[in-house]
């Protein structure tokens, strides 16, 4: 959507990457109750956290002889994450923050306008931009599903001492996908009168099915670790007797 001169004055673009802000400021920005950064950017941030934990596990596991037969896998995953997934998630984070802020401003302008033609124009523009933001969220979900698969792989094959990092990677990416699906469904509800919403319903269902399948694997690892912990504690208690 291209804004004319008058609209650009109403909706100025903010300069500077939000992700470049200090961590405390970024967290405060999310808690400030403003449109930007919002839920779409939050989902992307969860994906980024997962990606960085995966990179950490791969980097450490590559140095461990006990993981030597999986070194090629770790190098491949690390390369994919750092060169493709992380830059894309950062881009989506910033785009969603910028565009959804414009969506909210257009809605405010629509509600304030007393001219029917202008009100209709603002409404149309806000929905056009919401479609674009929804496409961003679909991309976040798909990238995060890839991260879930990587996380599951490195949980099995990575260095045993850092499986907690792998677990965080799986959990964060799972949250990113779930968050994205929540956001997408809410946006499609707003866009219900548009052809776009009907076309994207099947895509959402596919995302949910993939998430269900990966969640089953992820939860099996929680059970595995729980049993390992229980067995270890019981052995320790027996040795103390």
PDB file of N, CA and C in Angstrom, residues 127-128 131 188 190-202:
ATOM      1  N   UNK A 127      -7.233  -3.216   5.798  1.00  0.00           N
ATOM      2  CA  UNK A 127      -7.409  -4.637   5.515  1.00  0.00           C
ATOM      3  C   UNK A 127      -6.352  -5.142   4.526  1.00  0.00           C
ATOM      4  N   UNK A 128      -6.007  -4.299   3.560  1.00  0.00           N
ATOM      5  CA  UNK A 128      -4.944  -4.668   2.620  1.00  0.00           C
ATOM      6  C   UNK A 128      -3.635  -4.917   3.367  1.00  0.00           C
ATOM      7  N   UNK A 131      -3.605  -8.104   5.491  1.00  0.00           N
ATOM      8  CA  UNK A 131      -3.297  -9.301   4.697  1.00  0.00           C
ATOM      9  C   UNK A 131      -1.785  -9.489   4.581  1.00  0.00           C
ATOM     10  N   UNK A 188      -7.718 -13.747  10.082  1.00  0.00           N
ATOM     11  CA  UNK A 188      -8.648 -14.262   9.069  1.00  0.00           C
ATOM     12  C   UNK A 188     -10.092 -13.973   9.456  1.00  0.00           C
ATOM     13  N   UNK A 190     -11.052 -11.283  10.993  1.00  0.00           N
ATOM     14  CA  UNK A 190     -11.241  -9.883  10.598  1.00  0.00           C
ATOM     15  C   UNK A 190     -11.397  -9.750   9.091  1.00  0.00           C
ATOM     16  N   UNK A 191     -10.692 -10.627   8.353  1.00  0.00           N
ATOM     17  CA  UNK A 191     -10.696 -10.574   6.889  1.00  0.00           C
ATOM     18  C   UNK A 191     -11.744 -11.503   6.272  1.00  0.00           C
ATOM     19  N   UNK A 192     -12.741 -11.898   7.050  1.00  0.00           N
ATOM     20  CA  UNK A 192     -13.681 -12.953   6.659  1.00  0.00           C
ATOM     21  C   UNK A 192     -14.440 -12.677   5.362  1.00  0.00           C
ATOM     22  N   UNK A 193     -14.625 -11.424   5.013  1.00  0.00           N
ATOM     23  CA  UNK A 193     -15.376 -11.091   3.807  1.00  0.00           C
ATOM     24  C   UNK A 193     -14.503 -11.109   2.548  1.00  0.00           C
ATOM     25  N   UNK A 194     -13.240 -11.358   2.733  1.00  0.00           N
ATOM     26  CA  UNK A 194     -12.319 -11.322   1.605  1.00  0.00           C
ATOM     27  C   UNK A 194     -11.992 -12.723   1.092  1.00  0.00           C
ATOM     28  N   UNK A 195     -11.706 -12.808  -0.187  1.00  0.00           N
ATOM     29  CA  UNK A 195     -11.312 -14.067  -0.800  1.00  0.00           C
ATOM     30  C   UNK A 195     -10.056 -14.623  -0.138  1.00  0.00           C
ATOM     31  N   UNK A 196      -9.185 -13.736   0.280  1.00  0.00           N
ATOM     32  CA  UNK A 196      -7.934 -14.108   0.940  1.00  0.00           C
ATOM     33  C   UNK A 196      -8.182 -15.057   2.113  1.00  0.00           C
ATOM     34  N   UNK A 197      -9.173 -14.737   2.949  1.00  0.00           N
ATOM     35  CA  UNK A 197      -9.446 -15.540   4.143  1.00  0.00           C
ATOM     36  C   UNK A 197      -9.833 -16.968   3.773  1.00  0.00           C
ATOM     37  N   UNK A 198     -10.668 -17.108   2.778  1.00  0.00           N
ATOM     38  CA  UNK A 198     -11.106 -18.450   2.357  1.00  0.00           C
ATOM     39  C   UNK A 198      -9.950 -19.235   1.765  1.00  0.00           C
ATOM     40  N   UNK A 199      -9.074 -18.553   1.033  1.00  0.00           N
ATOM     41  CA  UNK A 199      -7.936 -19.219   0.398  1.00  0.00           C
ATOM     42  C   UNK A 199      -6.907 -19.705   1.416  1.00  0.00           C
ATOM     43  N   UNK A 200      -6.811 -19.027   2.558  1.00  0.00           N
ATOM     44  CA  UNK A 200      -5.778 -19.346   3.538  1.00  0.00           C
ATOM     45  C   UNK A 200      -6.217 -20.356   4.601  1.00  0.00           C
ATOM     46  N   UNK A 201      -7.502 -20.674   4.656  1.00  0.00           N
ATOM     47  CA  UNK A 201      -7.984 -21.599   5.691  1.00  0.00           C
ATOM     48  C   UNK A 201      -7.297 -22.955   5.621  1.00  0.00           C
ATOM     49  N   UNK A 202      -7.148 -23.494   4.425  1.00  0.00           N
ATOM     50  CA  UNK A 202      -6.518 -24.801   4.255  1.00  0.00           C
ATOM     51  C   UNK A 202      -5.058 -24.760   4.706  1.00  0.00           C
TER      52      UNK A 202
END
